[in-house]
PDB file of C-alpha atoms in Angstrom:
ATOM      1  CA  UNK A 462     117.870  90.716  70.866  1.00  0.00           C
ATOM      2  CA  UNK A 463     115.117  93.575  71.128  1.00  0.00           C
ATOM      3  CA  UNK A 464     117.202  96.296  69.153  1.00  0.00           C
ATOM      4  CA  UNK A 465     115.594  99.040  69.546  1.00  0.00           C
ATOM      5  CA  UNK A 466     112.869  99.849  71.998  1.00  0.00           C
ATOM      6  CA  UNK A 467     110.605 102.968  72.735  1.00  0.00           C
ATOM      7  CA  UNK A 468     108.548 103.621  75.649  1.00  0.00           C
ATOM      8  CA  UNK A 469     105.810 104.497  76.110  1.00  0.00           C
ATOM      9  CA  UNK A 470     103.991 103.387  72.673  1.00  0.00           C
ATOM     10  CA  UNK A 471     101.400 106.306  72.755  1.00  0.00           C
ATOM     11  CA  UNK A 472     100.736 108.959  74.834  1.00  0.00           C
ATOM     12  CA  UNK A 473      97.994 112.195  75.134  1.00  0.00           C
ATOM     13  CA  UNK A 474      99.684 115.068  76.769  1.00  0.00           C
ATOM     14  CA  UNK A 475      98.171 118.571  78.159  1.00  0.00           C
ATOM     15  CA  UNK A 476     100.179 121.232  76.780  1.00  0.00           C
ATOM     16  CA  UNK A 477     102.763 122.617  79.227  1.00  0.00           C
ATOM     17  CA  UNK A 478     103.629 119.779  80.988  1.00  0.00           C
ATOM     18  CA  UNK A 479     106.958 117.785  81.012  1.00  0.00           C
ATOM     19  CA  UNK A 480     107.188 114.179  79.097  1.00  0.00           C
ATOM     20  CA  UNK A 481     110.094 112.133  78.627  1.00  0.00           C
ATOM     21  CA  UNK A 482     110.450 109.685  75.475  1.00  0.00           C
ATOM     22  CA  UNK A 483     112.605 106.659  76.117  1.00  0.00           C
ATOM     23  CA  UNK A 484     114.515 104.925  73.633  1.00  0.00           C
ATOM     24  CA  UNK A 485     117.300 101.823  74.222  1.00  0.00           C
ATOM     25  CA  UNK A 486     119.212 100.014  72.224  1.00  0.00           C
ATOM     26  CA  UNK A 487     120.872  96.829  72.283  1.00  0.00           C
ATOM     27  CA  UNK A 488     123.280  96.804  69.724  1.00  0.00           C
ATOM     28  CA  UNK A 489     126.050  98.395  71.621  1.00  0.00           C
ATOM     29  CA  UNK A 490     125.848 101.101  68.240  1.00  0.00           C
ATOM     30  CA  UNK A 491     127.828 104.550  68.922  1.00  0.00           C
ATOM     31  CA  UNK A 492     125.132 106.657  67.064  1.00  0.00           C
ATOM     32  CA  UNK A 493     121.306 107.701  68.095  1.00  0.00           C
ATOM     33  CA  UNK A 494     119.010 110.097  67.169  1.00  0.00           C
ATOM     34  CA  UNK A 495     115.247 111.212  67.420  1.00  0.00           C
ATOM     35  CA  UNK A 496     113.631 111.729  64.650  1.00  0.00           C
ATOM     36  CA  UNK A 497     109.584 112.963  64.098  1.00  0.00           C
ATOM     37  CA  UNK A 498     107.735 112.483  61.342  1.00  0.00           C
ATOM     38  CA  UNK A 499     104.318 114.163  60.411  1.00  0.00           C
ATOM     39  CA  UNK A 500     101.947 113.838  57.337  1.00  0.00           C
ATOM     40  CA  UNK A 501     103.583 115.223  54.172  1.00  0.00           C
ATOM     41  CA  UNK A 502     107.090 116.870  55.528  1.00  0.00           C
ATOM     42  CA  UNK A 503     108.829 113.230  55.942  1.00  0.00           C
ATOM     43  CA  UNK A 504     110.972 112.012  58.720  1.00  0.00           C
ATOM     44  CA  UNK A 505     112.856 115.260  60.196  1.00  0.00           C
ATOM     45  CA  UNK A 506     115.860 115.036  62.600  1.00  0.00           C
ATOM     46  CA  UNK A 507     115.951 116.745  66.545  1.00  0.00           C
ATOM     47  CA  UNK A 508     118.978 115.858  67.840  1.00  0.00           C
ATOM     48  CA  UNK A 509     121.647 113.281  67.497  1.00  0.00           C
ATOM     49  CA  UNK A 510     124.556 112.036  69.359  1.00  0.00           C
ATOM     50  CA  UNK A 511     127.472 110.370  67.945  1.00  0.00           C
ATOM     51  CA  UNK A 512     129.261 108.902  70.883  1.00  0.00           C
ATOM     52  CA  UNK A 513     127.768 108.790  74.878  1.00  0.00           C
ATOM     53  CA  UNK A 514     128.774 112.054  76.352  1.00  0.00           C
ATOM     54  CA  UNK A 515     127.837 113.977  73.168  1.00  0.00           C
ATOM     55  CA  UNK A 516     124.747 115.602  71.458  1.00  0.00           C
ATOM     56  CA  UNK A 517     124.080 117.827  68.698  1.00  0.00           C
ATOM     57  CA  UNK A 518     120.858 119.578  67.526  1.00  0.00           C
ATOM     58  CA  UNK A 519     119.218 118.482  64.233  1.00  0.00           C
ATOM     59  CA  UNK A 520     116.862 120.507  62.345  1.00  0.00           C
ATOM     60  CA  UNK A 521     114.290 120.818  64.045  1.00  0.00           C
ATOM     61  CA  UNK A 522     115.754 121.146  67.618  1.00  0.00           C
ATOM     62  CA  UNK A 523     113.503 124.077  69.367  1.00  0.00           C
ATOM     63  CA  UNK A 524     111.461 122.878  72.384  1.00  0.00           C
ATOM     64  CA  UNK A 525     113.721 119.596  72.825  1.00  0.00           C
ATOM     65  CA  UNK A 526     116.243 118.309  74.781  1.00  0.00           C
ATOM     66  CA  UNK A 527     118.616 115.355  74.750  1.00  0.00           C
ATOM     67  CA  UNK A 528     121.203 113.561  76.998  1.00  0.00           C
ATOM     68  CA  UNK A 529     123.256 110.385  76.397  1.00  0.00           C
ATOM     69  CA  UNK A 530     124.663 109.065  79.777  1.00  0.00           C
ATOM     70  CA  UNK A 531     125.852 105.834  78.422  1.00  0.00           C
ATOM     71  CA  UNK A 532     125.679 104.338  75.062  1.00  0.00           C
ATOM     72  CA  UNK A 533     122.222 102.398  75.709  1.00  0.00           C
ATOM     73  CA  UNK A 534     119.926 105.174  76.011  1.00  0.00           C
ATOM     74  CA  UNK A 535     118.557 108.625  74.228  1.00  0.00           C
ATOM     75  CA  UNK A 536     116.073 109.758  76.181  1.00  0.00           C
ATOM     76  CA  UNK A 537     114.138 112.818  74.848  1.00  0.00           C
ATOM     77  CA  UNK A 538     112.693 115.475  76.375  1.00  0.00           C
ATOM     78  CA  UNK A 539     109.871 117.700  76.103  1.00  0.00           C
ATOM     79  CA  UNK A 540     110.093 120.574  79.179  1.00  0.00           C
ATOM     80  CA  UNK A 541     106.948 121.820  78.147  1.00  0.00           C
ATOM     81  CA  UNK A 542     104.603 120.506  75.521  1.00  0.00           C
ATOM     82  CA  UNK A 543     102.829 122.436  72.745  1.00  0.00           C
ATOM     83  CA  UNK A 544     100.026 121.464  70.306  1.00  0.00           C
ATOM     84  CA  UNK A 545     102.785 121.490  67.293  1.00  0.00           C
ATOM     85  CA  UNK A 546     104.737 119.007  68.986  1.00  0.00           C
ATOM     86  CA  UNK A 547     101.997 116.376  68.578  1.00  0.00           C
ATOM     87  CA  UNK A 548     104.004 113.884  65.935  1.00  0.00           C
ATOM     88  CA  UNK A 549     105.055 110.468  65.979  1.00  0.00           C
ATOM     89  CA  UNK A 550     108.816 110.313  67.110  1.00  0.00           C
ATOM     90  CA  UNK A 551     111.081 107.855  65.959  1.00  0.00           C
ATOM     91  CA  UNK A 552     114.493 106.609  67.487  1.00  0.00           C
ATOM     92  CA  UNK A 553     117.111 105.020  65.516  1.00  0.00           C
ATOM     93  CA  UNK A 554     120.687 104.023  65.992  1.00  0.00           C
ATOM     94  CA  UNK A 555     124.110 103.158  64.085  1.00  0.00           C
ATOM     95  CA  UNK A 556     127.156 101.910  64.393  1.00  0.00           C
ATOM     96  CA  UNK A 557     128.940 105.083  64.124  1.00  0.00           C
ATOM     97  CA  UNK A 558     127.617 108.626  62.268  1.00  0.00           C
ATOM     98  CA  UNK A 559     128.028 107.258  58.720  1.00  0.00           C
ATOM     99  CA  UNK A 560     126.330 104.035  58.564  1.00  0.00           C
ATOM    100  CA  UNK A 561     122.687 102.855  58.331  1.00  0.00           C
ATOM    101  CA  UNK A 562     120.755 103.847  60.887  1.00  0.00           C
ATOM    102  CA  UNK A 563     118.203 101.475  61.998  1.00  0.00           C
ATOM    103  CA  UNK A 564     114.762 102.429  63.897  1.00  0.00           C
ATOM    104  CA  UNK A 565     112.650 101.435  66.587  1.00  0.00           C
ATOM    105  CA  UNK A 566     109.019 101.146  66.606  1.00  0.00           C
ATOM    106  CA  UNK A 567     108.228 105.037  67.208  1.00  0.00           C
ATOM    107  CA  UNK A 568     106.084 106.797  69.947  1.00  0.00           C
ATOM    108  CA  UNK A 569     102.698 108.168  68.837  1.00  0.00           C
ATOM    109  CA  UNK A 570     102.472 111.449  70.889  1.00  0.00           C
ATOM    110  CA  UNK A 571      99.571 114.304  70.815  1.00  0.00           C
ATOM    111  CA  UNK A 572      99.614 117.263  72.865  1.00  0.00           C
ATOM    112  CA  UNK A 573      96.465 118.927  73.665  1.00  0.00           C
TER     113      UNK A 573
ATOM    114  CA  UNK B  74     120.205 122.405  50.755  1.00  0.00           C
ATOM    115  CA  UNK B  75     119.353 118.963  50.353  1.00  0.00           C
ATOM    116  CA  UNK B  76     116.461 118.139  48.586  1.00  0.00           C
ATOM    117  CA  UNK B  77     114.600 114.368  47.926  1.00  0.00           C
ATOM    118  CA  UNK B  78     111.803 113.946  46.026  1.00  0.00           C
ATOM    119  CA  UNK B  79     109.840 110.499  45.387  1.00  0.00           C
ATOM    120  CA  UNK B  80     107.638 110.273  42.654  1.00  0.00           C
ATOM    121  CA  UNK B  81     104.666 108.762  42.790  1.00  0.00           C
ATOM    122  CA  UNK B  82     103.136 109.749  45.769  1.00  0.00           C
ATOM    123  CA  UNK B  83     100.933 106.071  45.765  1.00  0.00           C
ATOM    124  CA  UNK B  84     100.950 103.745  43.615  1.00  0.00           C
ATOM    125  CA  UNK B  85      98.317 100.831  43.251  1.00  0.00           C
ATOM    126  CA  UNK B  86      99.676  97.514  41.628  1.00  0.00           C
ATOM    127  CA  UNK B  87      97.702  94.533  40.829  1.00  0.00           C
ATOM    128  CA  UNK B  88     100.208  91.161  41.883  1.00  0.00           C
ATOM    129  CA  UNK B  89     102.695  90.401  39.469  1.00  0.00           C
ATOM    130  CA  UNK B  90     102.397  93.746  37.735  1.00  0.00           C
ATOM    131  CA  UNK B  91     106.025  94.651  37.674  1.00  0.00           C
ATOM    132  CA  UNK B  92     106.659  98.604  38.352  1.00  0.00           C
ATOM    133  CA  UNK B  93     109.341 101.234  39.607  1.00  0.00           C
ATOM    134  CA  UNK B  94     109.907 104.042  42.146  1.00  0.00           C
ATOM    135  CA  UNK B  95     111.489 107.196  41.899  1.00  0.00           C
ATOM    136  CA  UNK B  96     113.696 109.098  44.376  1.00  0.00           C
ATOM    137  CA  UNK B  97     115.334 112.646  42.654  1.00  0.00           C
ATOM    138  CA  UNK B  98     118.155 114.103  44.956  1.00  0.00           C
ATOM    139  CA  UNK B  99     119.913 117.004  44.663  1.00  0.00           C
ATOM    140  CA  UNK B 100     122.951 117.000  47.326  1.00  0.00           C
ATOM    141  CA  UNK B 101     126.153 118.908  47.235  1.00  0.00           C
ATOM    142  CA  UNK B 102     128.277 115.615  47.337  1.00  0.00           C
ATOM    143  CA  UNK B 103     126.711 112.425  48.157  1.00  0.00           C
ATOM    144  CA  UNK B 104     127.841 109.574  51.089  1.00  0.00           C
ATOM    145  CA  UNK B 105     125.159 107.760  50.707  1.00  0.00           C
ATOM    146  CA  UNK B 106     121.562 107.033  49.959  1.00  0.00           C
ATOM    147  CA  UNK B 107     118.800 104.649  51.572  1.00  0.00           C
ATOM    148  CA  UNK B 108     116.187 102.906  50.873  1.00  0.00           C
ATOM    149  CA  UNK B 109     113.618 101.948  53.924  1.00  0.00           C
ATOM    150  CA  UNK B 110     109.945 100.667  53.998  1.00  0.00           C
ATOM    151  CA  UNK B 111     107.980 101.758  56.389  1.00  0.00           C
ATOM    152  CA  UNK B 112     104.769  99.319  57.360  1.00  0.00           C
ATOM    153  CA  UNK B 113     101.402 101.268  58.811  1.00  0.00           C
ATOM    154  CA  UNK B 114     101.911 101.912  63.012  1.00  0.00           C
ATOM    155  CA  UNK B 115     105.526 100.923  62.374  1.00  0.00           C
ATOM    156  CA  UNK B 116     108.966 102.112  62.282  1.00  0.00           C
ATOM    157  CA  UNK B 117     111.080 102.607  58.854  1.00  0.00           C
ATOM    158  CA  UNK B 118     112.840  98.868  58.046  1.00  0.00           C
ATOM    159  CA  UNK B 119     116.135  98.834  56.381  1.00  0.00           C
ATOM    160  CA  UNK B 120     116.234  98.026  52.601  1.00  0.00           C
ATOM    161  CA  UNK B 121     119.556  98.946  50.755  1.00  0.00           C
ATOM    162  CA  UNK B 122     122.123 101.161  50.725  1.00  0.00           C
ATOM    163  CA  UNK B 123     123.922 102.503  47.622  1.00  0.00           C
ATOM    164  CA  UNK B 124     126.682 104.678  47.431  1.00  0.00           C
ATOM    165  CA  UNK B 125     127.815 105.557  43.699  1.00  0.00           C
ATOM    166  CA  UNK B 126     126.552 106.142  40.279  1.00  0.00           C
ATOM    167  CA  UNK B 127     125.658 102.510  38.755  1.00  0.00           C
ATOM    168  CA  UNK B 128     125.370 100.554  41.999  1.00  0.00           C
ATOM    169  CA  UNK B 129     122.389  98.245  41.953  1.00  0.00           C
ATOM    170  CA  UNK B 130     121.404  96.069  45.085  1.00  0.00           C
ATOM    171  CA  UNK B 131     118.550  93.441  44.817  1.00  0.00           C
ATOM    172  CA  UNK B 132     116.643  91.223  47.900  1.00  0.00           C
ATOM    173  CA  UNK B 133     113.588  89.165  46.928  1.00  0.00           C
ATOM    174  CA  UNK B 134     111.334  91.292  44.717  1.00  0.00           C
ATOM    175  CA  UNK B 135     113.439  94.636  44.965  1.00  0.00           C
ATOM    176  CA  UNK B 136     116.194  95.958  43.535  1.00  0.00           C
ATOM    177  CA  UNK B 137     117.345  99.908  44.054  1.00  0.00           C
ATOM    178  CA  UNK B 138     119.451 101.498  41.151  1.00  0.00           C
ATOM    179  CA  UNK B 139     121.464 104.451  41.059  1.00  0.00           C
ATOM    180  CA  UNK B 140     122.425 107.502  39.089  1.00  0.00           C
ATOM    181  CA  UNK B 141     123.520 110.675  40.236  1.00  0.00           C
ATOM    182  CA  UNK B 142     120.725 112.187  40.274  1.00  0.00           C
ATOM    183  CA  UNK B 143     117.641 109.401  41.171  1.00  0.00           C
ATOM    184  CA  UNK B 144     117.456 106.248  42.393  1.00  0.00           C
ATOM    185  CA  UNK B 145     114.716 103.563  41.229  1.00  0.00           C
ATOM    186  CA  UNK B 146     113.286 101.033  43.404  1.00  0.00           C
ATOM    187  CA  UNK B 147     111.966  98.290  40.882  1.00  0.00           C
ATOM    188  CA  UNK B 148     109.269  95.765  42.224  1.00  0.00           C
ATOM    189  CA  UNK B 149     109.188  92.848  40.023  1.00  0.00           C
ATOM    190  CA  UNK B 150     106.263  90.622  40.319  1.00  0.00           C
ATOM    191  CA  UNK B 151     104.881  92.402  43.747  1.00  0.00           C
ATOM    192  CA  UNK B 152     102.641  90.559  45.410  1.00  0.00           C
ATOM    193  CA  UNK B 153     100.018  91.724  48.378  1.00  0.00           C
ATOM    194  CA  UNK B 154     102.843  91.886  51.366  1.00  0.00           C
ATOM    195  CA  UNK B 155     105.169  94.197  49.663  1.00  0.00           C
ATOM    196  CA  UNK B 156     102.176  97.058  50.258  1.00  0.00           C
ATOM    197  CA  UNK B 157     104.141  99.748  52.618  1.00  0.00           C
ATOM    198  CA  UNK B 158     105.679 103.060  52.290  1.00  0.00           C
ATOM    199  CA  UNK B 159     109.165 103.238  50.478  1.00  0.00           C
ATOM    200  CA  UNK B 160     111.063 105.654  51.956  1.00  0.00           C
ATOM    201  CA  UNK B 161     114.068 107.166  50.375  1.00  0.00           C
ATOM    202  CA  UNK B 162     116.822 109.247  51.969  1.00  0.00           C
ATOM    203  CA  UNK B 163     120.195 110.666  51.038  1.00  0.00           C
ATOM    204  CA  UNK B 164     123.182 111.550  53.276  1.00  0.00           C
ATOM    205  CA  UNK B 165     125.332 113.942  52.116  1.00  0.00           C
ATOM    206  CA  UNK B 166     129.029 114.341  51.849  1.00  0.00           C
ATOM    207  CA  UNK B 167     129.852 117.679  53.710  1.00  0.00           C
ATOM    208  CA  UNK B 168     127.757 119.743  56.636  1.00  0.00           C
ATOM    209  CA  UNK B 169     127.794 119.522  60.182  1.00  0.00           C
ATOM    210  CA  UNK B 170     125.599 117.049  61.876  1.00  0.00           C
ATOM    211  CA  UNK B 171     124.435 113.377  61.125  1.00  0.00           C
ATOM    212  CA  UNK B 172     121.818 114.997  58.788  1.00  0.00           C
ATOM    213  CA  UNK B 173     119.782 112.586  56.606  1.00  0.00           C
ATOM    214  CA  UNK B 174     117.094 114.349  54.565  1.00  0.00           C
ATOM    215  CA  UNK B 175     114.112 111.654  53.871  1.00  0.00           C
ATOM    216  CA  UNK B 176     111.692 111.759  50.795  1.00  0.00           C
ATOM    217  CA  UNK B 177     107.857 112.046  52.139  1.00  0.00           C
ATOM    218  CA  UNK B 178     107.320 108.608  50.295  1.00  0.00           C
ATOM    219  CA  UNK B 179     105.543 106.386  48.196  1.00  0.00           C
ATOM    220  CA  UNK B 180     102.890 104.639  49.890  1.00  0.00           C
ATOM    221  CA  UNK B 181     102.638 101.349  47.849  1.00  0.00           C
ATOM    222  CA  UNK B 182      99.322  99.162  47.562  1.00  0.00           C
ATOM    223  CA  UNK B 183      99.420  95.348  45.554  1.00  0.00           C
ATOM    224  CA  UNK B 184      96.031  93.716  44.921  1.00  0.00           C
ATOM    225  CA  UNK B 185      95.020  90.447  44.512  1.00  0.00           C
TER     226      UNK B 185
END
């Protein structure tokens, strides 16, 4: 049993283009989210979704997007990259929207 | 609006010195609050969860304490593995969203 995985594990991005983060879990849990975290402001949530089918913005939702087709996977989406966006994201899952949420492995991403 | 603060911001421990964390909250009702540690290059790892005033959890060398306003992570006897980041976040009551709001950390160091 993986739990969680992210793909890919880095990447360097020009600004403006597209760029998809992956994230899949294994632990058949109702509840994702994306998360980024950056040097002295903590981990800060995008977007979340509580049940496949659903998705809600976070607090820091501007120049994301989510979708949750099934209850495996959260992709993420960039549509067009900015410097500012450089940040290491973080998925992380849960049974349902109140419990523990548990975290994959994180995707270092910089935007140039 | 939810606020966490951890206090100190690193901490350097020689092994067996025996020491404690602190995470301040202020939250307008609280659900819950967590305790993760976060390794370097790696996402945050569970700890504990505690969810009223006087609740005390313990695994290994840690134990988290709360009050309604902090939470302590005590380290008894740390040795060099228990160097990470302790991350500390609260979930709150009321609000729209699956909001936690983390702490920015203490990055923990244990010496030989």
């Amino acid at each position: 049993i993986a739990g969680i995985t992210q793909a890919p594990t880095s990447q360097i991005l020009a600004a403006g283009r597209r760029m998809t983060l992956r994230c899949t879990q294994d632990m058949r849990h109702n509840a994702m989210y994306w998360y980024r975290q950056d040097l002295g402001l903590g981990l800060r949530l995008i977007h979340y979704s509580n049940t496949a089918g659903t998705t809600g913005k976070g607090e820091v939702p501007d120049g994301y997007s989510v979708s949750r087709a099934n209850t495996d996977d959260f992709p993420l989406t960039l549509a067009s990259a900015v410097p500012s966006q450089t940040s290491v994201y973080f998925c992380a899952s849960s049974p349902s929207r109140t419990d523990t949420q548990y975290f994959g492995p994180g995707t270092r991403l910089t935007v140039l | 609006e939810d606020q966490v603060t951890q206090s100190p911001e690193a901490l350097r421990l020689q092994e067996g010195e025996s020491s404690s964390l602190n995470c301040s909250y202020t939250v307008s009702g609280l659900r819950g609050l967590f305790w993760y540690r976060q390794d370097p290059g790696k996402g945050p790892e569970f700890l504990f969860t505690l969810y009223s005033a006087g609740e005390e959890k313990e695994k290994e060398r840690l134990k988290a304490t709360l009050t309604k306003k902090e939470s302590f992570l005590h380290i008894t006897a740390p040795k060099p593995e228990d160097s990470a980041t302790y991350l500390c976040a609260v979930f709150p009551l009321t609000g729209g969203g699956n909001k936690l709001t983390f702490g920015t950390g203490t990055q923990l160091k244990v010496e030989l």
